[in-house]
PDB file of C-alpha atoms and ligand atoms in Angstrom:
ATOM      1  CA  UNK T 690      86.000   0.326 133.229  1.00 34.00           C
ATOM      2  CA  UNK T 691      83.278   1.509 130.820  1.00 35.00           C
ATOM      3  CA  UNK T 692      84.885   3.124 127.881  1.00 36.00           C
ATOM      4  CA  UNK T 693      83.199   6.514 126.830  1.00 35.00           C
ATOM      5  CA  UNK T 694      82.073   7.183 123.290  1.00 38.00           C
ATOM      6  CA  UNK T 695      84.406   9.805 121.688  1.00 34.00           C
ATOM      7  CA  UNK T 696      81.758  10.956 118.919  1.00 37.00           C
ATOM      8  CA  UNK T 697      79.528  12.694 121.393  1.00 36.00           C
ATOM      9  CA  UNK T 698      77.801  15.793 119.483  1.00 36.00           C
ATOM     10  CA  UNK T 699      77.956  18.311 122.294  1.00 37.00           C
ATOM     11  CA  UNK T 700      79.429  19.293 125.507  1.00 35.00           C
ATOM     12  CA  UNK T 701      76.054  18.619 127.066  1.00 38.00           C
ATOM     13  CA  UNK T 702      75.923  14.925 125.799  1.00 37.00           C
ATOM     14  CA  UNK T 703      79.423  14.543 127.246  1.00 35.00           C
ATOM     15  CA  UNK T 704      78.403  15.547 130.943  1.00 35.00           C
ATOM     16  CA  UNK T 705      75.249  13.559 130.532  1.00 36.00           C
ATOM     17  CA  UNK T 706      77.739  10.364 129.585  1.00 35.00           C
ATOM     18  CA  UNK T 707      80.158  11.090 132.344  1.00 35.00           C
ATOM     19  CA  UNK T 708      77.180  11.226 134.822  1.00 37.00           C
ATOM     20  CA  UNK T 709      76.152   7.651 133.372  1.00 37.00           C
ATOM     21  CA  UNK T 710      79.435   6.233 133.309  1.00 35.00           C
ATOM     22  CA  UNK T 711      80.045   7.323 136.962  1.00 34.00           C
ATOM     23  CA  UNK T 712      76.589   5.354 137.905  1.00 34.00           C
ATOM     24  CA  UNK T 713      77.663   2.270 135.721  1.00 33.00           C
ATOM     25  CA  UNK T 714      81.311   2.232 135.827  1.00 32.00           C
ATOM     26  CA  UNK T 715      81.904  -0.237 138.704  1.00 31.00           C
ATOM     27  CA  UNK T 716      79.706  -2.873 138.143  1.00 31.00           C
ATOM     28  CA  UNK T 717      82.163  -5.650 137.375  1.00 31.00           C
ATOM     29  CA  UNK T 718      82.274  -8.106 134.306  1.00 34.00           C
ATOM     30  CA  UNK T 719      79.564  -7.476 131.834  1.00 37.00           C
ATOM     31  CA  UNK T 720      76.317  -9.174 131.564  1.00 39.00           C
ATOM     32  CA  UNK T 721      75.586 -11.583 129.019  1.00 42.00           C
ATOM     33  CA  UNK T 722      75.034  -9.623 125.438  1.00 42.00           C
ATOM     34  CA  UNK T 723      74.193 -10.663 121.958  1.00 44.00           C
ATOM     35  CA  UNK T 724      76.852  -9.269 119.380  1.00 43.00           C
ATOM     36  CA  UNK T 725      74.474  -9.856 116.642  1.00 48.00           C
ATOM     37  CA  UNK T 726      71.887  -7.671 117.862  1.00 49.00           C
ATOM     38  CA  UNK T 727      70.955  -4.170 116.209  1.00 55.00           C
ATOM     39  CA  UNK T 728      73.172  -1.481 117.421  1.00 58.00           C
ATOM     40  CA  UNK T 729      72.053  -0.013 120.600  1.00 54.00           C
ATOM     41  CA  UNK T 730      71.764   3.358 121.719  1.00 57.00           C
ATOM     42  CA  UNK T 731      74.375   4.832 124.451  1.00 59.00           C
ATOM     43  CA  UNK T 732      72.951   4.441 127.800  1.00 58.00           C
ATOM     44  CA  UNK T 733      71.900   8.031 128.089  1.00 65.00           C
ATOM     45  CA  UNK T 734      69.495   7.509 125.220  1.00 88.00           C
ATOM     46  CA  UNK T 735      67.808   4.419 126.885  1.00 95.00           C
ATOM     47  CA  UNK T 736      63.736   4.521 127.088  1.00 97.00           C
ATOM     48  CA  UNK T 737      61.653   4.165 130.437  1.00 97.00           C
ATOM     49  CA  UNK T 738      60.916   0.629 129.451  1.00 98.00           C
ATOM     50  CA  UNK T 739      62.866  -2.287 127.750  1.00 98.00           C
ATOM     51  CA  UNK T 740      62.349  -2.897 124.253  1.00 98.00           C
ATOM     52  CA  UNK T 741      62.157  -6.388 122.737  1.00 98.00           C
ATOM     53  CA  UNK T 742      65.112  -6.818 119.903  1.00 98.00           C
ATOM     54  CA  UNK T 743      64.869 -10.168 119.074  1.00 98.00           C
ATOM     55  CA  UNK T 744      62.978 -12.340 118.354  1.00 98.00           C
ATOM     56  CA  UNK T 745      60.054 -10.093 117.372  1.00 98.00           C
ATOM     57  CA  UNK T 746      57.109  -9.696 115.037  1.00 98.00           C
ATOM     58  CA  UNK T 747      56.542 -13.311 115.158  1.00 97.00           C
ATOM     59  CA  UNK T 748      60.015 -14.498 113.803  1.00 98.00           C
ATOM     60  CA  UNK T 749      60.508 -18.280 113.969  1.00 98.00           C
ATOM     61  CA  UNK T 750      63.701 -19.309 115.990  1.00 98.00           C
ATOM     62  CA  UNK T 751      66.018 -22.229 114.904  1.00 97.00           C
ATOM     63  CA  UNK T 752      66.820 -23.674 118.357  1.00 97.00           C
ATOM     64  CA  UNK T 753      64.872 -25.357 121.312  1.00 97.00           C
ATOM     65  CA  UNK T 754      67.015 -22.840 123.555  1.00 97.00           C
ATOM     66  CA  UNK T 755      66.569 -19.791 121.918  1.00 98.00           C
ATOM     67  CA  UNK T 756      68.177 -16.373 123.331  1.00 98.00           C
ATOM     68  CA  UNK T 757      66.104 -13.408 123.856  1.00 98.00           C
ATOM     69  CA  UNK T 758      67.588  -9.931 123.388  1.00 98.00           C
ATOM     70  CA  UNK T 759      66.007  -6.620 124.767  1.00 98.00           C
ATOM     71  CA  UNK T 760      67.505  -2.981 124.838  1.00 98.00           C
ATOM     72  CA  UNK T 761      67.761  -2.052 128.467  1.00 98.00           C
ATOM     73  CA  UNK T 762      65.657   0.586 130.127  1.00 98.00           C
ATOM     74  CA  UNK T 763      66.976   3.848 131.916  1.00 96.00           C
ATOM     75  CA  UNK T 764      68.072   3.175 135.141  1.00 96.00           C
ATOM     76  CA  UNK T 765      68.309  -0.521 134.872  1.00 97.00           C
ATOM     77  CA  UNK T 766      71.593  -0.728 132.567  1.00 97.00           C
ATOM     78  CA  UNK T 767      74.846  -2.450 133.255  1.00 96.00           C
ATOM     79  CA  UNK T 768      75.240  -2.761 136.980  1.00 96.00           C
ATOM     80  CA  UNK T 769      72.270  -1.445 137.840  1.00 96.00           C
ATOM     81  CA  UNK T 770      69.881  -4.522 138.094  1.00 96.00           C
ATOM     82  CA  UNK T 771      68.590  -7.595 136.346  1.00 98.00           C
ATOM     83  CA  UNK T 772      66.105  -8.773 133.722  1.00 98.00           C
ATOM     84  CA  UNK T 773      63.482 -11.360 134.316  1.00 98.00           C
ATOM     85  CA  UNK T 774      62.545 -12.852 130.652  1.00 98.00           C
ATOM     86  CA  UNK T 775      59.315 -14.611 130.877  1.00 98.00           C
ATOM     87  CA  UNK T 776      57.749 -16.609 127.826  1.00 98.00           C
ATOM     88  CA  UNK T 777      54.100 -16.645 127.864  1.00 98.00           C
ATOM     89  CA  UNK T 778      51.134 -18.014 126.039  1.00 98.00           C
ATOM     90  CA  UNK T 779      49.360 -15.737 123.632  1.00 97.00           C
ATOM     91  CA  UNK T 780      46.039 -16.646 125.032  1.00 96.00           C
ATOM     92  CA  UNK T 781      46.147 -16.362 128.722  1.00 97.00           C
ATOM     93  CA  UNK T 782      49.251 -14.969 129.548  1.00 97.00           C
ATOM     94  CA  UNK T 783      50.500 -18.226 131.306  1.00 96.00           C
ATOM     95  CA  UNK T 784      54.228 -18.358 132.030  1.00 97.00           C
ATOM     96  CA  UNK T 785      55.747 -21.354 130.411  1.00 96.00           C
ATOM     97  CA  UNK T 786      59.438 -20.875 130.868  1.00 96.00           C
ATOM     98  CA  UNK T 787      61.398 -17.907 132.616  1.00 97.00           C
ATOM     99  CA  UNK T 788      64.995 -16.958 133.345  1.00 98.00           C
ATOM    100  CA  UNK T 789      66.622 -13.867 135.307  1.00 98.00           C
ATOM    101  CA  UNK T 790      69.782 -12.591 134.138  1.00 98.00           C
ATOM    102  CA  UNK T 791      72.016  -9.395 135.335  1.00 98.00           C
ATOM    103  CA  UNK T 792      71.870  -6.274 133.125  1.00 98.00           C
ATOM    104  CA  UNK T 793      74.230  -6.121 130.150  1.00 97.00           C
ATOM    105  CA  UNK T 794      75.614  -3.301 128.382  1.00 97.00           C
ATOM    106  CA  UNK T 795      72.650  -1.356 126.850  1.00 97.00           C
ATOM    107  CA  UNK T 796      71.310  -4.636 125.880  1.00 98.00           C
ATOM    108  CA  UNK T 797      70.522  -7.778 127.889  1.00 98.00           C
ATOM    109  CA  UNK T 798      70.163 -11.188 126.611  1.00 98.00           C
ATOM    110  CA  UNK T 799      69.075 -14.449 127.992  1.00 98.00           C
ATOM    111  CA  UNK T 800      69.368 -17.989 126.578  1.00 98.00           C
ATOM    112  CA  UNK T 801      66.469 -20.161 127.850  1.00 97.00           C
ATOM    113  CA  UNK T 802      68.790 -23.313 128.292  1.00 95.00           C
ATOM    114  CA  UNK T 803      66.042 -25.312 129.757  1.00 93.00           C
ATOM    115  CA  UNK T 804      64.136 -25.018 126.373  1.00 95.00           C
ATOM    116  CA  UNK T 805      60.715 -23.551 125.267  1.00 98.00           C
ATOM    117  CA  UNK T 806      57.999 -25.782 124.150  1.00 98.00           C
ATOM    118  CA  UNK T 807      57.378 -26.219 120.813  1.00 98.00           C
ATOM    119  CA  UNK T 808      53.413 -26.267 119.234  1.00 98.00           C
ATOM    120  CA  UNK T 809      52.289 -23.276 121.171  1.00 98.00           C
ATOM    121  CA  UNK T 810      51.325 -19.749 120.244  1.00 97.00           C
ATOM    122  CA  UNK T 811      54.013 -17.742 122.629  1.00 98.00           C
ATOM    123  CA  UNK T 812      55.283 -14.410 123.014  1.00 98.00           C
ATOM    124  CA  UNK T 813      57.889 -13.090 125.560  1.00 98.00           C
ATOM    125  CA  UNK T 814      58.489  -9.902 127.555  1.00 98.00           C
ATOM    126  CA  UNK T 815      61.663  -8.682 129.573  1.00 98.00           C
ATOM    127  CA  UNK T 816      60.853  -7.086 133.314  1.00 98.00           C
ATOM    128  CA  UNK T 817      63.581  -4.822 134.518  1.00 98.00           C
ATOM    129  CA  UNK T 818      64.373  -5.198 138.237  1.00 98.00           C
ATOM    130  CA  UNK T 819      66.648  -3.123 140.377  1.00 95.00           C
ATOM    131  CA  UNK T 820      65.604  -4.324 143.885  1.00 88.00           C
ATOM    132  CA  UNK T 821      63.005  -1.589 144.470  1.00 93.00           C
ATOM    133  CA  UNK T 822      61.136  -0.983 141.213  1.00 97.00           C
ATOM    134  CA  UNK T 823      60.725  -2.916 138.017  1.00 97.00           C
ATOM    135  CA  UNK T 824      59.451  -1.961 134.522  1.00 98.00           C
ATOM    136  CA  UNK T 825      58.207  -4.422 131.847  1.00 98.00           C
ATOM    137  CA  UNK T 826      58.753  -4.459 128.141  1.00 98.00           C
ATOM    138  CA  UNK T 827      55.608  -5.039 125.672  1.00 98.00           C
ATOM    139  CA  UNK T 828      55.050  -8.366 124.589  1.00 98.00           C
ATOM    140  CA  UNK T 829      56.803  -9.468 121.443  1.00 98.00           C
ATOM    141  CA  UNK T 830      55.385 -12.652 119.660  1.00 98.00           C
ATOM    142  CA  UNK T 831      57.631 -15.332 118.333  1.00 98.00           C
ATOM    143  CA  UNK T 832      57.600 -18.766 117.057  1.00 98.00           C
ATOM    144  CA  UNK T 833      59.705 -21.943 118.025  1.00 98.00           C
ATOM    145  CA  UNK T 834      60.491 -24.493 115.327  1.00 98.00           C
ATOM    146  CA  UNK T 835      57.586 -26.450 114.057  1.00 97.00           C
ATOM    147  CA  UNK T 836      56.848 -29.733 115.571  1.00 98.00           C
ATOM    148  CA  UNK T 837      57.872 -32.786 113.193  1.00 98.00           C
ATOM    149  CA  UNK T 838      54.523 -34.478 112.795  1.00 98.00           C
ATOM    150  CA  UNK T 839      54.619 -37.585 110.770  1.00 97.00           C
ATOM    151  CA  UNK T 840      51.206 -38.556 108.800  1.00 97.00           C
ATOM    152  CA  UNK T 841      48.191 -39.382 111.293  1.00 96.00           C
ATOM    153  CA  UNK T 842      47.740 -43.149 110.362  1.00 95.00           C
ATOM    154  CA  UNK T 843      45.785 -45.030 113.003  1.00 97.00           C
ATOM    155  CA  UNK T 844      46.743 -42.643 115.996  1.00 98.00           C
ATOM    156  CA  UNK T 845      47.884 -45.210 118.349  1.00 98.00           C
ATOM    157  CA  UNK T 846      51.078 -44.852 120.274  1.00 98.00           C
ATOM    158  CA  UNK T 847      53.935 -46.212 118.287  1.00 98.00           C
ATOM    159  CA  UNK T 848      57.078 -46.264 120.452  1.00 98.00           C
ATOM    160  CA  UNK T 849      58.429 -45.707 124.104  1.00 98.00           C
ATOM    161  CA  UNK T 850      60.882 -42.502 124.680  1.00 98.00           C
ATOM    162  CA  UNK T 851      61.407 -43.012 128.340  1.00 98.00           C
ATOM    163  CA  UNK T 852      60.083 -44.680 131.186  1.00 98.00           C
ATOM    164  CA  UNK T 853      60.310 -44.088 135.136  1.00 98.00           C
ATOM    165  CA  UNK T 854      58.832 -47.060 137.366  1.00 97.00           C
ATOM    166  CA  UNK T 855      59.505 -46.484 141.000  1.00 96.00           C
ATOM    167  CA  UNK T 856      60.685 -49.743 142.697  1.00 95.00           C
ATOM    168  CA  UNK T 857      58.253 -50.541 145.645  1.00 94.00           C
ATOM    169  CA  UNK T 858      59.945 -53.221 147.653  1.00 93.00           C
ATOM    170  CA  UNK T 859      56.679 -53.519 149.554  1.00 90.00           C
ATOM    171  CA  UNK T 860      55.174 -55.127 146.421  1.00 94.00           C
ATOM    172  CA  UNK T 861      57.297 -55.026 143.163  1.00 95.00           C
ATOM    173  CA  UNK T 862      55.364 -54.135 139.899  1.00 96.00           C
ATOM    174  CA  UNK T 863      55.186 -56.840 137.471  1.00 96.00           C
ATOM    175  CA  UNK T 864      53.380 -55.145 135.128  1.00 98.00           C
ATOM    176  CA  UNK T 865      56.419 -53.387 133.921  1.00 98.00           C
ATOM    177  CA  UNK T 866      56.833 -53.878 130.363  1.00 98.00           C
ATOM    178  CA  UNK T 867      56.420 -50.083 128.585  1.00 98.00           C
ATOM    179  CA  UNK T 868      55.559 -51.572 125.023  1.00 98.00           C
ATOM    180  CA  UNK T 869      52.272 -52.786 126.497  1.00 98.00           C
ATOM    181  CA  UNK T 870      51.332 -49.216 126.399  1.00 98.00           C
ATOM    182  CA  UNK T 871      51.631 -49.230 122.451  1.00 98.00           C
ATOM    183  CA  UNK T 872      49.237 -50.004 119.833  1.00 98.00           C
ATOM    184  CA  UNK T 873      45.320 -50.447 120.278  1.00 98.00           C
ATOM    185  CA  UNK T 874      44.193 -51.273 123.704  1.00 98.00           C
ATOM    186  CA  UNK T 875      44.252 -55.245 124.520  1.00 98.00           C
ATOM    187  CA  UNK T 876      44.500 -55.570 128.166  1.00 98.00           C
ATOM    188  CA  UNK T 877      42.992 -58.989 129.675  1.00 97.00           C
ATOM    189  CA  UNK T 878      43.121 -61.589 132.097  1.00 96.00           C
ATOM    190  CA  UNK T 879      42.599 -61.672 135.771  1.00 94.00           C
ATOM    191  CA  UNK T 880      44.133 -60.438 139.013  1.00 89.00           C
ATOM    192  CA  UNK T 881      46.164 -59.967 140.522  1.00 94.00           C
ATOM    193  CA  UNK T 882      48.854 -62.024 138.787  1.00 95.00           C
ATOM    194  CA  UNK T 883      47.492 -62.898 135.453  1.00 97.00           C
ATOM    195  CA  UNK T 884      46.552 -59.746 133.621  1.00 97.00           C
ATOM    196  CA  UNK T 885      48.290 -58.801 130.499  1.00 98.00           C
ATOM    197  CA  UNK T 886      48.438 -55.811 128.090  1.00 98.00           C
ATOM    198  CA  UNK T 887      49.158 -52.946 130.340  1.00 98.00           C
ATOM    199  CA  UNK T 888      51.862 -50.922 132.112  1.00 98.00           C
ATOM    200  CA  UNK T 889      51.495 -50.058 135.611  1.00 98.00           C
ATOM    201  CA  UNK T 890      53.016 -47.055 136.522  1.00 98.00           C
ATOM    202  CA  UNK T 891      53.157 -47.078 140.596  1.00 96.00           C
ATOM    203  CA  UNK T 892      53.168 -44.079 142.674  1.00 95.00           C
ATOM    204  CA  UNK T 893      54.800 -41.102 140.595  1.00 93.00           C
ATOM    205  CA  UNK T 894      55.951 -43.179 137.579  1.00 98.00           C
ATOM    206  CA  UNK T 895      55.412 -42.119 134.295  1.00 98.00           C
ATOM    207  CA  UNK T 896      55.938 -43.031 130.471  1.00 98.00           C
ATOM    208  CA  UNK T 897      56.903 -40.857 127.433  1.00 98.00           C
ATOM    209  CA  UNK T 898      55.410 -42.044 124.230  1.00 98.00           C
ATOM    210  CA  UNK T 899      56.072 -41.005 120.511  1.00 98.00           C
ATOM    211  CA  UNK T 900      52.721 -40.810 118.474  1.00 98.00           C
ATOM    212  CA  UNK T 901      54.722 -39.989 115.505  1.00 98.00           C
ATOM    213  CA  UNK T 902      51.829 -38.296 114.383  1.00 98.00           C
ATOM    214  CA  UNK T 903      50.453 -35.018 115.993  1.00 98.00           C
ATOM    215  CA  UNK T 904      47.532 -34.584 118.181  1.00 98.00           C
ATOM    216  CA  UNK T 905      45.844 -30.954 117.228  1.00 98.00           C
ATOM    217  CA  UNK T 906      43.616 -28.974 119.124  1.00 98.00           C
ATOM    218  CA  UNK T 907      40.314 -29.264 117.476  1.00 97.00           C
ATOM    219  CA  UNK T 908      37.241 -28.520 119.284  1.00 97.00           C
ATOM    220  CA  UNK T 909      36.444 -30.799 122.298  1.00 97.00           C
ATOM    221  CA  UNK T 910      38.811 -33.618 123.345  1.00 98.00           C
ATOM    222  CA  UNK T 911      42.014 -34.548 121.195  1.00 98.00           C
ATOM    223  CA  UNK T 912      43.402 -37.416 123.369  1.00 98.00           C
ATOM    224  CA  UNK T 913      42.400 -40.647 124.792  1.00 98.00           C
ATOM    225  CA  UNK T 914      44.231 -42.394 127.484  1.00 98.00           C
ATOM    226  CA  UNK T 915      43.368 -46.253 128.020  1.00 98.00           C
ATOM    227  CA  UNK T 916      43.563 -47.390 131.585  1.00 98.00           C
ATOM    228  CA  UNK T 917      42.738 -50.974 132.875  1.00 97.00           C
ATOM    229  CA  UNK T 918      41.582 -52.422 135.867  1.00 91.00           C
ATOM    230  CA  UNK T 919      39.395 -49.917 137.958  1.00 93.00           C
ATOM    231  CA  UNK T 920      39.512 -46.097 137.484  1.00 97.00           C
ATOM    232  CA  UNK T 921      42.956 -44.786 138.728  1.00 97.00           C
ATOM    233  CA  UNK T 922      43.532 -41.090 137.858  1.00 98.00           C
ATOM    234  CA  UNK T 923      45.752 -40.256 135.303  1.00 98.00           C
ATOM    235  CA  UNK T 924      48.073 -37.136 134.356  1.00 98.00           C
ATOM    236  CA  UNK T 925      48.996 -36.146 130.939  1.00 98.00           C
ATOM    237  CA  UNK T 926      51.642 -33.682 129.507  1.00 98.00           C
ATOM    238  CA  UNK T 927      52.628 -32.981 126.216  1.00 98.00           C
ATOM    239  CA  UNK T 928      55.644 -32.006 124.056  1.00 98.00           C
ATOM    240  CA  UNK T 929      56.993 -31.301 120.617  1.00 98.00           C
ATOM    241  CA  UNK T 930      60.308 -32.882 121.185  1.00 97.00           C
ATOM    242  CA  UNK T 931      61.231 -36.163 122.816  1.00 97.00           C
ATOM    243  CA  UNK T 932      62.879 -34.833 125.870  1.00 96.00           C
ATOM    244  CA  UNK T 933      60.469 -32.085 126.614  1.00 94.00           C
ATOM    245  CA  UNK T 934      60.154 -29.516 127.999  1.00 96.00           C
ATOM    246  CA  UNK T 935      56.484 -30.919 128.317  1.00 97.00           C
ATOM    247  CA  UNK T 936      53.487 -29.072 129.246  1.00 97.00           C
ATOM    248  CA  UNK T 937      50.535 -30.077 131.777  1.00 97.00           C
ATOM    249  CA  UNK T 938      47.407 -30.663 129.923  1.00 98.00           C
ATOM    250  CA  UNK T 939      45.259 -31.828 132.899  1.00 98.00           C
ATOM    251  CA  UNK T 940      46.353 -33.641 136.447  1.00 98.00           C
ATOM    252  CA  UNK T 941      45.042 -36.558 138.228  1.00 98.00           C
ATOM    253  CA  UNK T 942      41.984 -36.976 135.881  1.00 98.00           C
ATOM    254  CA  UNK T 943      40.135 -39.875 136.888  1.00 98.00           C
ATOM    255  CA  UNK T 944      40.183 -42.354 134.136  1.00 98.00           C
ATOM    256  CA  UNK T 945      37.306 -44.722 134.298  1.00 97.00           C
ATOM    257  CA  UNK T 946      34.772 -44.230 131.208  1.00 98.00           C
ATOM    258  CA  UNK T 947      33.699 -47.817 130.228  1.00 97.00           C
ATOM    259  CA  UNK T 948      33.871 -49.137 126.808  1.00 97.00           C
ATOM    260  CA  UNK T 949      30.740 -51.427 126.113  1.00 96.00           C
ATOM    261  CA  UNK T 950      31.689 -55.177 126.239  1.00 95.00           C
ATOM    262  CA  UNK T 951      34.838 -54.649 127.657  1.00 96.00           C
ATOM    263  CA  UNK T 952      35.595 -55.701 131.239  1.00 93.00           C
ATOM    264  CA  UNK T 953      39.183 -54.498 131.697  1.00 96.00           C
ATOM    265  CA  UNK T 954      39.941 -51.250 129.972  1.00 98.00           C
ATOM    266  CA  UNK T 955      38.523 -47.963 130.413  1.00 98.00           C
ATOM    267  CA  UNK T 956      39.424 -44.464 129.304  1.00 98.00           C
ATOM    268  CA  UNK T 957      39.658 -40.855 129.958  1.00 98.00           C
ATOM    269  CA  UNK T 958      39.910 -38.033 127.355  1.00 98.00           C
ATOM    270  CA  UNK T 959      42.196 -34.717 127.530  1.00 98.00           C
ATOM    271  CA  UNK T 960      41.745 -31.533 125.733  1.00 98.00           C
ATOM    272  CA  UNK T 961      44.749 -29.710 124.404  1.00 98.00           C
ATOM    273  CA  UNK T 962      42.923 -26.366 124.685  1.00 98.00           C
ATOM    274  CA  UNK T 963      43.360 -26.644 128.701  1.00 97.00           C
ATOM    275  CA  UNK T 964      47.208 -26.211 127.796  1.00 97.00           C
ATOM    276  CA  UNK T 965      46.734 -23.782 125.136  1.00 98.00           C
ATOM    277  CA  UNK T 966      48.927 -26.362 122.944  1.00 98.00           C
ATOM    278  CA  UNK T 967      48.094 -26.467 119.187  1.00 98.00           C
ATOM    279  CA  UNK T 968      49.962 -29.594 118.368  1.00 98.00           C
ATOM    280  CA  UNK T 969      51.905 -32.353 120.108  1.00 98.00           C
ATOM    281  CA  UNK T 970      53.796 -35.305 119.271  1.00 98.00           C
ATOM    282  CA  UNK T 971      55.085 -36.720 122.628  1.00 98.00           C
ATOM    283  CA  UNK T 972      53.067 -37.792 125.502  1.00 98.00           C
ATOM    284  CA  UNK T 973      53.895 -37.925 129.145  1.00 98.00           C
ATOM    285  CA  UNK T 974      51.473 -40.156 130.894  1.00 98.00           C
ATOM    286  CA  UNK T 975      51.866 -39.959 134.514  1.00 98.00           C
ATOM    287  CA  UNK T 976      50.284 -41.782 137.593  1.00 98.00           C
ATOM    288  CA  UNK T 977      47.672 -39.740 139.100  1.00 98.00           C
ATOM    289  CA  UNK T 978      46.493 -42.279 141.789  1.00 96.00           C
ATOM    290  CA  UNK T 979      49.310 -41.308 144.179  1.00 96.00           C
ATOM    291  CA  UNK T 980      48.941 -44.598 146.196  1.00 95.00           C
ATOM    292  CA  UNK T 981      52.047 -44.849 148.681  1.00 95.00           C
ATOM    293  CA  UNK T 982      54.569 -47.584 148.202  1.00 93.00           C
ATOM    294  CA  UNK T 983      54.519 -48.507 151.976  1.00 93.00           C
ATOM    295  CA  UNK T 984      50.648 -49.228 151.551  1.00 94.00           C
ATOM    296  CA  UNK T 985      50.962 -51.211 148.355  1.00 93.00           C
ATOM    297  CA  UNK T 986      48.758 -54.513 148.384  1.00 92.00           C
ATOM    298  CA  UNK T 987      49.207 -55.594 144.684  1.00 93.00           C
ATOM    299  CA  UNK T 988      51.675 -56.024 142.075  1.00 94.00           C
ATOM    300  CA  UNK T 989      49.799 -53.383 139.843  1.00 95.00           C
ATOM    301  CA  UNK T 990      49.724 -50.071 141.952  1.00 95.00           C
ATOM    302  CA  UNK T 991      49.282 -46.809 140.179  1.00 96.00           C
ATOM    303  CA  UNK T 992      47.583 -46.123 137.012  1.00 97.00           C
ATOM    304  CA  UNK T 993      47.693 -48.919 134.457  1.00 98.00           C
ATOM    305  CA  UNK T 994      48.301 -47.595 130.878  1.00 98.00           C
ATOM    306  CA  UNK T 995      46.710 -49.836 128.083  1.00 98.00           C
ATOM    307  CA  UNK T 996      46.936 -47.673 125.211  1.00 98.00           C
ATOM    308  CA  UNK T 997      47.103 -43.845 124.189  1.00 98.00           C
ATOM    309  CA  UNK T 998      45.413 -42.816 121.019  1.00 98.00           C
ATOM    310  CA  UNK T 999      45.093 -39.315 118.994  1.00 98.00           C
ATOM    311  CA  UNK T1000      41.264 -39.051 119.123  1.00 98.00           C
ATOM    312  CA  UNK T1001      41.264 -37.550 115.292  1.00 94.00           C
ATOM    313  CA  UNK T1002      42.086 -40.739 114.155  1.00 91.00           C
ATOM    314  CA  UNK T1003      39.200 -42.542 115.409  1.00 83.00           C
ATOM    315  CA  UNK T1004      36.996 -42.985 118.735  1.00 70.00           C
TER     316      UNK T1004
HETATM  317 CA1  LIG G1969      40.708 -29.657 121.829  1.00 64.58          CA
HETATM  318 CA1  LIG G1970      48.110 -52.413 125.671  1.00 64.58          CA
END
């Protein structure tokens, strides 16, 4: 049961609160609230739209799973609906994360447990919904923790965070050492069984690489992926933390630019601005060839990753 406040200044306010109490008294257990948020007004004084309470005004949060708190809107209080929290880019307004929770008492809070990407200029809003109508807050700017960037150095990939290589019994992948994607490009040899120096991803495979340094969005391309044997397409995601969340930069990009004098390795370039990412340390390189396992005819199916480099460190 909702508890009525006893400090109401007038009989009229009491009647308003009683009416509000009747409307919301029986909604069951309370929704998520943030005890540290500013004191909310009584539900009778809620405004026509939700109002962001925290984080606001560009404040930097200290966790990768931040909590967002909004003052509820009139008609969307506890027991009356739900709130959809959207994390969007400041540039195009693209939604990068979202979560819907039931309304709390005067305020509603949501913790983005799946994480919010670092290295982007972001804002958030809360959209109150009651099944037939909805009303949105203004956007509030905030900042995630900074990406931990080490000095640039030579710009080549430094270590493997994780790898997923689907097993294809039709034709098992023999180019399956993820370390072959580290350091400068060095693939060579001859096919189909005697190449060296690259990692074949197979259909839908991927590898996550720690660059230690960060790629930053400068004018033009920022990242170069070196891909061996042909021009198989590559998909690139980037992140500010080793386990993501990762943000798509470009999908299924043909990776076949030739390097003069090199017969094995080719490359393709990516521009962080496509993803509205300012800086990224971890690159998730995914197969973009999508050649189905049942049709496999070589032990090197999928994109063949020889190396990855931050372009600012050199061509
Ligand atoms: Ca760029
Ligand atoms: Ca290599």
